[in-house]
XYZ file of C-alpha atoms in Angstrom:
776
model
C 120.686 127.870 132.818
C 121.278 127.272 129.233
C 118.245 128.821 127.981
C 119.425 132.197 129.821
C 122.673 132.098 127.976
C 121.036 131.243 124.671
C 118.714 134.254 125.250
C 121.639 136.706 126.123
C 123.800 135.706 123.213
C 120.894 136.015 120.744
C 120.020 139.442 122.309
C 123.680 140.834 122.223
C 123.986 139.429 118.754
C 121.409 141.747 117.431
C 123.670 144.681 118.138
C 126.004 144.467 115.400
C 123.129 145.182 112.727
C 122.657 148.273 114.807
C 126.192 149.514 115.108
C 127.101 152.570 112.983
C 130.314 152.598 111.422
C 131.249 156.467 111.995
C 129.935 158.583 114.860
C 129.528 162.305 115.136
C 130.398 163.438 118.334
C 130.308 166.715 120.468
C 129.408 168.403 123.810
C 126.350 170.362 125.126
C 127.269 173.289 127.700
C 125.327 175.840 129.423
C 126.026 179.584 129.017
C 129.000 179.311 131.842
C 130.487 176.331 129.987
C 129.309 173.710 132.314
C 128.434 170.295 130.715
C 124.641 169.579 130.617
C 123.731 165.716 130.664
C 120.561 164.423 129.420
C 120.036 166.813 126.338
C 117.989 165.473 123.490
C 119.892 165.424 120.661
C 117.813 164.684 117.364
C 118.726 164.397 113.445
C 115.950 165.625 111.471
C 115.546 165.191 107.549
C 116.225 168.415 105.622
C 113.516 167.658 103.307
C 110.481 167.497 105.555
C 111.987 167.653 109.389
C 111.081 164.053 109.932
C 112.803 162.189 112.817
C 115.936 160.260 111.583
C 117.744 159.109 114.752
C 118.600 160.716 118.130
C 120.325 160.187 121.475
C 120.908 162.005 124.672
C 124.011 163.685 126.087
C 125.837 161.743 128.717
C 126.698 163.018 132.261
C 129.772 164.994 131.135
C 127.458 166.619 128.347
C 128.955 164.746 125.423
C 126.931 162.868 122.752
C 127.509 160.650 119.808
C 125.435 159.775 116.684
C 125.607 157.502 113.852
C 125.502 158.194 110.337
C 124.527 161.561 110.374
C 123.831 162.882 106.762
C 125.386 166.158 105.803
C 122.705 168.663 105.023
C 120.352 167.575 107.699
C 119.402 169.492 111.028
C 120.479 168.698 114.412
C 118.149 169.812 117.321
C 119.183 170.312 120.820
C 116.479 170.370 123.313
C 116.497 170.642 127.137
C 113.813 171.733 129.578
C 114.566 175.075 130.794
C 116.740 175.934 127.922
C 115.899 177.536 124.387
C 116.064 174.841 121.868
C 118.759 175.272 119.331
C 118.921 174.127 115.529
C 122.194 173.265 113.510
C 122.619 172.701 109.988
C 124.986 169.746 109.725
C 127.702 170.207 107.138
C 129.908 167.199 107.992
C 131.870 168.324 111.123
C 133.413 165.544 113.092
C 132.933 167.197 116.603
C 131.531 170.438 117.982
C 130.251 172.264 120.859
C 126.888 173.291 121.555
C 126.128 176.079 124.058
C 122.484 176.242 125.280
C 120.839 179.457 127.034
C 118.577 179.514 129.780
C 114.832 180.556 128.894
C 112.528 182.270 131.136
C 108.395 182.013 130.881
C 105.665 184.072 132.190
C 102.869 182.753 134.367
C 100.276 185.351 134.766
C 101.975 188.318 136.396
C 104.565 185.981 137.921
C 107.901 185.259 136.517
C 109.056 181.637 136.749
C 112.688 181.343 136.524
C 113.775 178.228 134.835
C 115.935 175.676 136.899
C 117.778 172.557 135.732
C 115.287 169.730 135.168
C 114.889 168.408 138.676
C 114.162 164.730 137.862
C 114.357 162.672 134.570
C 114.495 158.987 133.638
C 118.131 157.788 132.554
C 119.016 154.397 131.897
C 117.547 152.010 134.398
C 116.980 154.731 136.971
C 115.310 158.184 137.559
C 117.845 161.152 138.191
C 117.199 164.155 140.212
C 119.630 167.210 139.520
C 120.684 168.745 142.692
C 123.218 171.412 141.765
C 121.787 174.487 141.107
C 118.423 173.864 142.523
C 116.824 174.686 145.846
C 117.698 171.068 147.027
C 121.254 172.471 147.705
C 119.823 174.301 150.575
C 118.478 171.552 152.846
C 119.927 170.933 156.474
C 121.601 167.493 155.820
C 121.754 164.470 153.459
C 119.080 162.780 155.155
C 116.763 165.679 154.495
C 117.995 165.997 150.905
C 117.157 162.479 150.169
C 113.816 162.590 151.616
C 112.923 165.372 148.919
C 113.973 162.953 146.270
C 110.775 161.394 144.415
C 109.847 158.092 145.970
C 112.541 158.177 148.861
C 111.913 158.531 152.663
C 114.667 159.360 155.011
C 114.087 160.016 158.676
C 115.621 158.949 161.870
C 118.521 157.127 160.072
C 116.157 155.032 158.105
C 116.213 155.403 154.433
C 113.863 153.620 152.137
C 112.593 153.601 148.359
C 108.980 153.398 148.333
C 107.940 149.740 148.144
C 111.387 148.596 147.433
C 113.049 149.044 151.046
C 116.530 149.826 152.266
C 118.666 150.923 149.132
C 122.211 150.150 148.458
C 123.586 153.719 148.305
C 126.834 154.563 146.031
C 128.815 157.887 146.390
C 130.667 158.728 143.261
C 130.587 154.947 142.437
C 131.774 153.834 145.694
C 129.521 151.802 147.849
C 128.440 153.303 150.932
C 130.035 151.284 153.877
C 128.384 152.738 156.773
C 126.046 155.524 157.364
C 128.982 158.093 158.334
C 129.705 158.300 154.523
C 126.564 160.208 154.305
C 127.549 162.246 157.405
C 130.518 163.617 155.743
C 128.654 165.215 152.987
C 126.927 168.348 152.685
C 123.744 168.881 150.264
C 125.738 171.863 148.431
C 128.332 168.984 147.505
C 125.866 166.969 145.498
C 125.502 167.332 141.650
C 122.664 164.731 141.113
C 120.887 161.944 142.648
C 119.795 158.644 140.968
C 117.356 156.199 142.241
C 116.926 152.843 140.788
C 113.977 150.799 141.905
C 114.742 147.655 139.917
C 118.538 146.984 139.663
C 120.145 145.144 136.916
C 122.847 142.192 137.014
C 125.703 144.241 138.036
C 124.370 144.667 141.582
C 123.886 141.842 144.084
C 120.596 140.354 143.821
C 119.747 141.220 147.748
C 119.906 144.769 146.724
C 116.181 145.775 145.962
C 116.980 149.469 145.191
C 119.946 151.430 144.688
C 120.740 155.250 145.201
C 123.672 156.769 143.349
C 124.994 159.974 144.726
C 127.507 162.014 142.474
C 129.044 165.188 143.958
C 130.700 167.995 142.134
C 134.219 167.895 140.843
C 137.003 167.958 143.573
C 138.933 171.373 143.218
C 142.127 172.674 144.791
C 145.063 171.324 146.754
C 146.119 171.788 150.409
C 144.197 171.478 153.537
C 140.318 171.560 153.955
C 138.197 171.018 156.945
C 134.638 170.569 157.735
C 133.019 170.830 161.196
C 129.555 170.148 162.540
C 127.940 170.368 165.888
C 124.318 169.443 166.431
C 122.198 169.453 169.643
C 118.872 168.254 169.952
C 116.145 167.885 172.649
C 113.030 165.702 172.562
C 109.523 166.316 174.210
C 110.769 164.158 177.213
C 113.549 167.019 177.605
C 116.314 164.399 177.094
C 119.278 166.050 175.372
C 121.363 164.269 172.287
C 124.529 165.790 170.782
C 126.392 165.084 167.704
C 129.853 166.235 166.652
C 131.778 165.457 163.464
C 135.247 166.730 162.255
C 136.564 165.929 158.635
C 139.945 166.897 157.362
C 141.457 166.442 153.852
C 144.767 166.972 152.378
C 145.652 166.934 148.700
C 148.734 167.364 146.952
C 148.894 166.446 143.276
C 147.857 162.739 142.977
C 147.809 162.095 146.722
C 144.564 162.674 148.821
C 144.428 161.801 152.576
C 141.200 162.245 154.426
C 140.374 161.757 158.040
C 136.950 161.590 159.819
C 136.013 161.981 163.422
C 132.606 161.514 164.877
C 130.823 161.167 168.383
C 127.403 161.032 169.183
C 125.310 160.710 172.519
C 121.854 160.044 172.062
C 118.720 159.432 174.176
C 115.879 157.767 172.328
C 112.548 156.927 173.997
C 110.523 153.935 172.511
C 107.003 153.854 174.579
C 104.511 151.464 173.116
C 101.442 149.326 174.106
C 101.098 145.913 172.627
C 97.936 143.722 172.896
C 97.960 140.152 171.955
C 95.138 138.151 171.332
C 95.043 134.108 171.458
C 92.021 132.291 170.224
C 92.331 128.947 171.641
C 89.735 127.037 173.777
C 89.261 130.295 175.541
C 90.170 133.705 174.308
C 93.173 135.146 175.913
C 94.363 138.815 176.022
C 97.655 139.996 176.950
C 97.818 144.033 177.386
C 101.419 145.260 177.477
C 102.267 148.925 178.622
C 106.051 149.356 177.585
C 107.978 152.573 178.690
C 111.818 152.290 177.807
C 114.606 154.512 176.598
C 117.843 153.624 174.605
C 120.925 155.520 175.517
C 124.002 155.256 173.199
C 127.781 156.616 173.307
C 129.043 156.288 169.531
C 132.607 157.150 168.789
C 133.416 156.525 164.999
C 137.088 157.123 163.296
C 137.998 156.713 159.650
C 141.092 157.182 157.467
C 141.588 156.805 153.960
C 144.550 157.538 151.649
C 144.183 157.227 147.503
C 146.718 158.131 144.836
C 146.141 158.837 141.064
C 148.844 157.557 138.965
C 148.564 159.773 135.781
C 145.017 159.661 134.213
C 144.271 156.103 134.016
C 145.412 154.505 137.517
C 143.808 155.087 140.799
C 144.575 153.134 144.088
C 143.892 153.368 147.792
C 143.114 151.934 151.195
C 141.011 152.828 154.249
C 140.154 151.785 157.579
C 137.321 152.760 159.847
C 136.566 152.057 163.656
C 133.156 152.248 164.809
C 132.045 151.322 168.507
C 128.919 151.524 170.512
C 130.604 152.206 173.899
C 127.351 152.488 175.834
C 124.373 150.693 174.053
C 122.123 150.726 177.149
C 118.486 149.938 177.229
C 116.139 150.234 180.564
C 112.502 150.302 180.968
C 109.351 148.873 182.598
C 106.340 146.822 181.356
C 103.111 146.221 182.747
C 101.203 143.118 181.683
C 97.568 142.154 182.316
C 96.442 138.892 181.248
C 92.633 138.166 180.557
C 90.971 134.885 180.141
C 87.628 135.297 178.494
C 87.633 139.119 179.387
C 88.220 138.193 183.229
C 91.453 139.227 184.739
C 93.759 136.101 185.435
C 97.233 137.419 186.130
C 99.159 140.739 186.559
C 102.816 141.215 186.239
C 105.074 144.165 186.731
C 108.515 143.817 184.859
C 111.676 145.985 185.365
C 114.727 145.501 183.129
C 118.228 146.679 182.155
C 120.196 145.772 179.190
C 123.422 147.243 178.930
C 125.569 146.218 175.902
C 128.628 147.367 173.576
C 129.653 146.550 170.108
C 132.771 147.111 167.877
C 133.305 147.098 164.250
C 136.332 147.046 162.166
C 136.534 147.676 158.396
C 139.268 147.877 155.847
C 138.904 148.285 152.256
C 141.822 148.361 149.372
C 141.042 148.966 145.716
C 142.442 149.672 142.458
C 140.682 151.280 139.434
C 142.159 151.753 136.057
C 142.416 151.871 132.569
C 144.446 149.541 130.213
C 143.919 150.754 126.689
C 140.235 150.630 126.376
C 139.543 148.059 129.294
C 138.445 149.654 132.526
C 139.405 147.479 135.770
C 137.654 147.762 139.009
C 139.023 145.644 141.820
C 138.223 145.782 145.632
C 139.125 143.626 148.661
C 137.411 144.104 152.083
C 137.879 142.788 155.507
C 135.259 143.250 158.174
C 134.989 142.265 161.912
C 132.057 142.815 164.034
C 131.598 141.883 167.885
C 128.617 142.403 170.058
C 127.968 141.776 173.555
C 124.688 142.322 175.599
C 123.386 141.466 178.936
C 119.829 141.679 180.185
C 118.373 141.632 183.818
C 115.000 141.100 184.468
C 113.087 141.465 187.580
C 109.519 140.217 187.728
C 106.665 140.668 189.999
C 103.551 138.368 189.510
C 100.258 138.602 190.886
C 97.314 136.311 190.522
C 94.188 138.379 189.603
C 96.003 141.352 190.801
C 96.483 140.500 194.288
C 99.968 142.022 195.276
C 99.948 140.781 198.593
C 100.620 137.265 197.429
C 102.696 138.422 194.576
C 105.682 136.182 193.377
C 109.164 137.877 192.407
C 111.982 136.265 190.094
C 114.934 137.397 188.613
C 116.356 136.335 185.180
C 119.832 137.236 183.726
C 120.925 136.467 180.184
C 124.211 137.291 178.169
C 124.659 137.174 174.425
C 127.954 137.303 172.646
C 128.355 137.459 168.719
C 131.767 137.588 166.688
C 131.751 137.735 162.918
C 134.258 138.273 160.341
C 134.106 138.539 156.748
C 136.733 138.391 153.825
C 135.402 139.529 150.209
C 136.985 140.483 146.814
C 135.138 141.832 143.670
C 136.441 142.453 140.252
C 134.550 144.283 137.423
C 135.818 144.665 133.802
C 134.404 146.970 131.197
C 134.936 147.382 127.774
C 133.407 149.210 124.807
C 131.883 146.822 122.339
C 129.832 147.411 119.172
C 128.920 151.154 120.217
C 128.185 150.215 123.760
C 129.660 148.939 126.878
C 130.119 145.477 128.026
C 130.852 144.651 131.620
C 131.609 141.440 133.411
C 132.565 140.686 136.887
C 132.611 138.515 140.056
C 132.539 138.485 143.674
C 133.406 135.971 146.335
C 132.970 136.173 150.039
C 133.641 134.031 153.390
C 131.548 134.675 156.365
C 132.389 133.148 159.935
C 129.951 133.678 162.751
C 129.766 132.521 166.332
C 127.312 133.538 168.713
C 126.575 132.235 172.300
C 123.490 132.607 174.534
C 123.420 131.710 178.351
C 120.410 132.374 180.433
C 120.122 131.826 184.259
C 118.057 130.277 185.671
C 117.657 128.152 182.419
C 114.163 129.022 181.562
C 115.186 128.806 177.942
C 117.671 127.029 175.832
C 121.229 128.092 175.818
C 122.904 128.374 172.451
C 126.354 127.637 171.021
C 125.981 128.235 167.362
C 128.496 128.862 164.264
C 127.781 129.506 160.966
C 130.230 129.367 158.074
C 129.100 130.458 154.521
C 130.781 130.979 151.221
C 129.194 133.025 148.489
C 130.330 133.176 144.815
C 128.785 135.442 142.095
C 129.389 136.447 138.387
C 127.454 138.703 135.939
C 127.587 139.861 132.533
C 125.833 143.320 131.653
C 125.638 144.882 128.059
C 124.396 148.812 127.562
C 124.128 150.451 124.450
C 122.331 153.407 122.739
C 120.527 152.803 119.528
C 119.256 156.203 118.313
C 117.035 157.552 120.990
C 116.481 153.932 122.727
C 119.033 153.112 125.348
C 119.167 149.147 126.114
C 120.663 147.528 128.917
C 120.647 143.701 129.302
C 122.240 141.425 131.978
C 122.666 137.989 133.547
C 123.672 137.156 136.917
C 124.525 133.793 138.802
C 124.808 133.397 142.603
C 125.858 130.482 144.731
C 125.726 130.145 148.448
C 127.228 127.314 150.619
C 125.777 127.886 154.101
C 127.162 125.453 157.039
C 125.474 125.420 160.197
C 126.887 123.950 163.591
C 125.513 123.201 166.919
C 127.794 123.119 169.930
C 130.635 122.281 167.387
C 128.833 119.669 165.606
C 127.876 119.986 162.073
C 123.820 119.739 161.430
C 123.291 118.807 158.017
C 119.550 119.261 157.944
C 120.194 123.018 158.665
C 122.753 123.355 156.263
C 122.223 124.206 152.390
C 123.593 125.115 149.345
C 121.679 126.837 146.390
C 122.265 128.661 143.006
C 120.288 130.505 140.948
C 120.240 132.783 137.824
C 118.812 136.353 137.518
C 118.301 137.859 134.098
C 117.733 141.784 133.866
C 116.560 144.183 131.032
C 116.139 147.880 130.813
C 114.866 150.024 128.266
C 114.695 153.813 128.001
C 113.330 155.789 125.312
C 112.667 159.732 124.723
C 109.663 160.652 122.854
C 109.240 164.371 122.046
C 109.514 166.008 125.454
C 108.692 162.867 127.418
C 110.702 159.957 128.441
C 109.800 156.335 129.081
C 111.443 153.657 130.995
C 110.765 149.568 131.144
C 112.883 147.374 133.451
C 112.666 143.778 134.347
C 114.834 142.147 137.207
C 114.592 139.951 140.254
C 115.982 140.483 143.656
C 116.271 137.877 146.596
C 116.172 138.389 150.492
C 118.450 136.225 152.352
C 117.404 135.709 155.910
C 119.858 137.417 158.279
C 122.221 135.391 160.493
C 120.361 136.270 163.433
C 117.187 134.949 161.687
C 118.859 131.735 161.227
C 119.957 131.026 164.695
C 118.636 128.111 166.673
C 117.737 127.966 170.388
C 115.218 130.316 172.339
C 115.597 133.693 173.638
C 114.008 134.890 177.075
C 112.581 138.126 177.102
C 110.240 138.016 179.977
C 108.090 135.660 181.565
C 105.452 135.626 178.789
C 107.585 136.649 175.510
C 110.101 134.318 174.054
C 112.219 134.757 170.482
C 113.756 132.445 168.359
C 115.449 132.058 164.948
C 114.426 129.576 162.049
C 117.490 127.771 160.498
C 115.031 126.291 157.930
C 114.005 129.407 156.269
C 114.461 129.718 152.494
C 115.324 132.865 150.740
C 112.612 135.170 149.366
C 112.482 136.030 145.561
C 110.851 138.800 144.163
C 110.356 139.278 140.337
C 109.830 142.932 139.347
C 108.183 144.751 136.177
C 108.670 148.378 136.324
C 107.352 151.175 134.242
C 108.402 154.787 134.305
C 107.242 158.081 132.604
C 108.734 161.461 133.065
C 107.569 165.060 131.389
C 108.899 168.261 132.859
C 108.050 168.365 136.531
C 105.690 165.310 136.268
C 106.944 161.825 136.850
C 105.112 158.449 137.236
C 106.397 155.061 138.223
C 104.499 151.467 138.387
C 106.013 148.371 139.789
C 104.119 144.965 139.372
C 105.826 142.265 141.686
C 105.493 138.603 142.368
C 106.846 137.844 145.878
C 107.761 134.199 146.682
C 108.308 132.771 150.311
C 108.479 136.223 151.930
C 110.167 136.014 155.525
C 107.634 137.380 158.255
C 107.521 137.542 162.075
C 104.897 135.070 163.235
C 103.880 134.481 166.838
C 102.662 130.921 168.149
C 101.867 129.445 171.490
C 105.061 128.404 173.251
C 105.392 125.063 175.595
C 101.531 124.630 175.478
C 100.907 127.622 177.645
C 98.386 130.030 176.285
C 100.081 132.719 178.361
C 103.318 132.346 176.677
C 104.107 133.265 173.076
C 107.103 132.606 170.810
C 107.929 134.913 167.870
C 109.916 133.683 165.117
C 110.379 134.258 161.296
C 108.640 132.076 158.893
C 108.216 131.998 155.136
C 104.514 132.971 154.114
C 102.593 132.257 151.087
C 103.525 133.678 147.801
C 101.587 136.718 146.386
C 101.494 139.432 143.795
C 101.633 143.203 144.499
C 101.364 146.439 142.473
C 102.746 149.838 143.431
C 102.587 153.202 141.681
C 104.001 156.654 142.476
C 103.100 160.282 140.961
C 105.381 163.104 141.729
C 104.449 166.848 140.808
C 107.428 169.185 141.085
C 106.941 172.802 139.622
C 108.650 175.702 140.529
C 107.008 179.280 140.830
C 109.200 181.995 141.768
C 110.716 181.334 145.360
C 108.090 178.552 145.996
C 109.221 175.019 145.293
C 106.219 172.547 146.145
C 106.401 168.790 145.526
C 103.335 166.565 145.844
C 104.056 162.874 146.068
C 101.144 160.182 145.870
C 101.999 156.704 146.238
C 99.798 153.632 146.403
C 100.301 149.984 147.476
C 98.177 147.252 146.567
C 98.780 143.331 147.563
C 96.949 140.075 146.781
C 97.805 138.071 150.074
C 95.936 135.189 151.346
C 96.563 134.229 154.869
C 93.992 132.617 157.343
C 93.326 134.850 160.125
C 90.462 135.062 162.659
C 88.804 138.061 160.440
C 89.427 136.249 157.056
C 91.868 134.935 154.666
C 92.473 137.837 152.483
C 95.060 140.687 153.460
C 94.540 142.947 150.300
C 93.460 146.457 151.351
C 95.360 148.906 149.612
C 97.763 151.624 151.352
C 98.102 155.307 150.250
C 101.027 157.511 151.142
C 100.398 161.722 150.604
C 103.620 163.747 151.100
C 103.577 167.667 150.548
C 106.885 169.424 150.614
C 106.682 173.464 150.525
C 110.024 174.902 150.297
C 110.237 178.717 150.234
C 113.790 180.050 149.051
C 113.971 183.641 150.352
C 117.381 185.578 149.698
C 118.144 185.504 153.616
C 116.586 182.094 154.562
C 115.265 178.822 152.908
C 112.247 177.255 154.975
C 110.728 173.972 154.334
C 107.341 172.295 155.743
C 106.939 168.573 155.019
C 103.372 167.009 155.663
C 102.992 163.479 155.230
C 99.867 161.484 155.627
C 99.297 157.556 155.315
C 95.934 155.657 155.034
C 94.751 152.317 156.370
C 95.673 149.183 154.679
C 97.609 145.792 154.319
C 101.219 145.313 153.779
C 102.758 141.631 154.106
C 101.038 140.012 157.204
C 100.539 143.756 158.963
C 97.437 145.893 158.604
C 97.849 149.618 159.261
C 94.724 150.147 161.539
C 94.710 153.977 162.117
C 95.858 156.667 159.544
C 98.914 158.571 159.937
C 99.966 162.090 159.840
C 103.297 163.770 160.554
C 104.529 167.472 159.917
C 108.496 168.397 159.895
C 109.768 171.837 159.824
C 113.036 172.862 158.669
C 115.129 176.179 158.395
C 118.477 176.824 156.644
C 120.737 179.830 156.495
C 124.211 180.396 154.770
C 126.777 182.970 156.010
C 130.163 183.951 154.852
C 129.991 182.716 151.427
C 128.582 179.179 152.495
C 131.152 178.739 154.969
C 129.067 178.801 157.695
C 125.640 177.127 157.802
C 122.941 177.303 160.311
C 119.987 174.724 160.620
C 116.972 174.192 162.629
C 115.120 170.953 162.211
C 111.604 170.181 164.265
C 110.575 166.494 163.899
C 106.663 165.774 164.213
C 105.690 169.351 164.790
C 102.300 168.553 166.222
C 102.982 165.094 167.862
C 100.715 163.165 165.589
C 103.038 160.460 164.033
C 102.068 157.799 166.059
C 102.134 154.301 164.615
C 99.237 152.021 164.765
C 99.594 148.120 163.367
C 97.936 144.924 163.710
C 100.060 141.926 162.941
C 98.562 138.687 162.003
C 100.026 135.128 162.625
C 97.220 132.753 161.286
C 93.969 132.130 163.126
C 95.033 131.876 166.604
C 97.285 134.928 167.254
C 96.806 138.599 166.435
C 98.848 141.465 167.868
C 97.799 145.081 168.073
C 100.901 147.162 168.117
C 100.740 151.053 169.003
C 104.071 153.113 168.960
C 104.140 156.397 170.267
C 106.011 159.234 168.240
C 108.461 161.780 170.216
C 108.787 165.141 168.868
C 112.193 166.698 168.785
C 114.074 169.978 167.942
C 117.540 169.811 166.476
C 120.091 172.783 166.096
C 123.025 172.357 163.874
C 126.171 174.769 163.158
C 128.480 173.763 160.331
C 131.828 175.493 159.351
C 133.794 174.825 156.467
C 137.186 176.032 154.972
C 138.501 175.283 151.562
C 135.725 172.427 151.401
C 136.715 169.482 149.093
C 135.652 166.134 148.494
C 137.815 163.027 148.771
C 138.836 161.255 145.773
C 138.591 157.940 147.515
C 137.041 155.503 144.956
C 136.776 152.063 146.666
C 133.576 150.504 145.831
C 133.765 147.848 148.602
C 133.201 144.060 148.455
C 130.501 141.626 150.309
C 128.191 144.315 151.719
C 125.235 141.955 151.239
C 127.019 139.786 153.775
C 127.939 142.419 156.007
C 124.142 143.575 156.223
C 123.203 139.931 157.236
C 125.377 140.170 160.212
């Protein structure tokens, strides 16, 4: 602990020697007067035009330079704009206006757009405003076209870094409905951080920061969207959303209603091999479908007191009123390739869940001190029933088949209280931030099965989490430096049937340092970051007891799991429409699902999470995104390589690399915008899984604006050719291997969106305790 504090103090102590006593400031704008962020501002010597110092403009176009000598030259350069030179004569502040440039490529005129992607601070920023990205059908499609981000079917991931924390105008996204409320045309820019620093919870592996265009206008505004979809099984789904906003002076009231009725098929084939004294094979063909009715409502109120104080509160209600699953499973069990047993299983699993969330915040400025305070309350309850009817026959003899019925019920109740405070202050030409967060989680879970073929459960978890951080950032000439240190402490208490279980309870605390360096060199930009992140097992993974799925399959948690820690070193390089990123990681105690024999019966398997061996991994991504007339192609190549040793029946090395290719072709006609996205993945290892067969998928989307963007029509076709099947092998040591084949379902979605006097909410609550919510 002491060594980290000493290093941080020494590091921060270097800044006074770099700080300038006087700064020359200004703002850079385009021809229309809109601010231009990330413009390179360089001071050149009058004598020989050599480099003296430099910086880049901020989000609002402003810039500052220390010790600019009168008579020297200031150069303002920005991709897509004509470079401007100014002889500095001692002005304290001035405005620089850059004009767009145009270039010729053969006989095709290439119209310059705002640079789409550039390295900034600790992340990679993509400018959306003024680009073809504004004409995507929805936010999910927009994010899928940001470099190194995949977004489909409600799942958003940053390549190699998992599910990101998403911030909208500095406010942490509380649920997926926050994205539903946005339209791509509302977005100014999107920043992706693959290696977040100390100001973020260490359970956050990646961050996406979305900034919208400035809210304008008072009065009422509304936004209504209707979407209808049909899949290849001819099952219909529908989605309806309605947003209303009222703004008058400093008061802002926003309401959002959403409803969905969905059908999602989930057909797969699973083959499990057990290499014991005999070789056992369980072949399972599963046909099932999930149906859900999901109403959602949210109300938020905020008020701006002058220029320096902003406060507000919100409450939301999210319910799965019909969370229903049903299907059939055909099992064939073979012993040394000879049929041993056949079973047919039919099941129904109705359920429902309810979540209430509330947030209150204050954001203000007292002198030069910025204050950001949030407090949250979250309650989540879920009930689920499962009725299983099994018909079992010896060697396929249906005449002597035996039947059985098993019924189970699970009920979980959770609540969380959390508060977070962040203070920021300008210091030595940079910005110093300190903050902390505290949360309390209570969770109860009951599980009952009749007849009692598995253990009943009555568990309780009570966990306290405290964290604190310090973060400092400063621009020293062209170099931007951000350094931080974070401490997190957890007190986890586990109870079984009301009794405290000491050996399953634990406390742990850890320090997490971080550092980010960003440097423009000529027309290129480079970035180097170091940070660590942690995966804390979910409360479901930490549960005790055994859950009954069917006669052959059982599940359990593992209260003895320890958190997994990943240390990452990231390098980024950017030039015009070329971007490169590389991440080297050390993964310790990763949590993976492992299958083992249950109750000594080779036909029964128990799946549970386990910590596996530590290993190193490397991932790199390359993005090319030029623009030629109406054609906007983007090619992404991503490669992942790990060095994991695990004993399996095929060897002890899981180190085959995996490559992902994605080509997005967007044609922006005057009357229509069309996009085709083709994605391919090779074979290879990821964790304890092996991608056993290549993957290919094609998506098509059409977008049309009418009545000055008040009305938007969209058509989306997912998995156009029906080729997006997934094939995986899961290794669980030398005795168990599972082959998993999941079959994709093509779908067509038609959307209609109408907007009137569209404005974005001013609500700025950033929330607290999100990492604990995710674990519920």
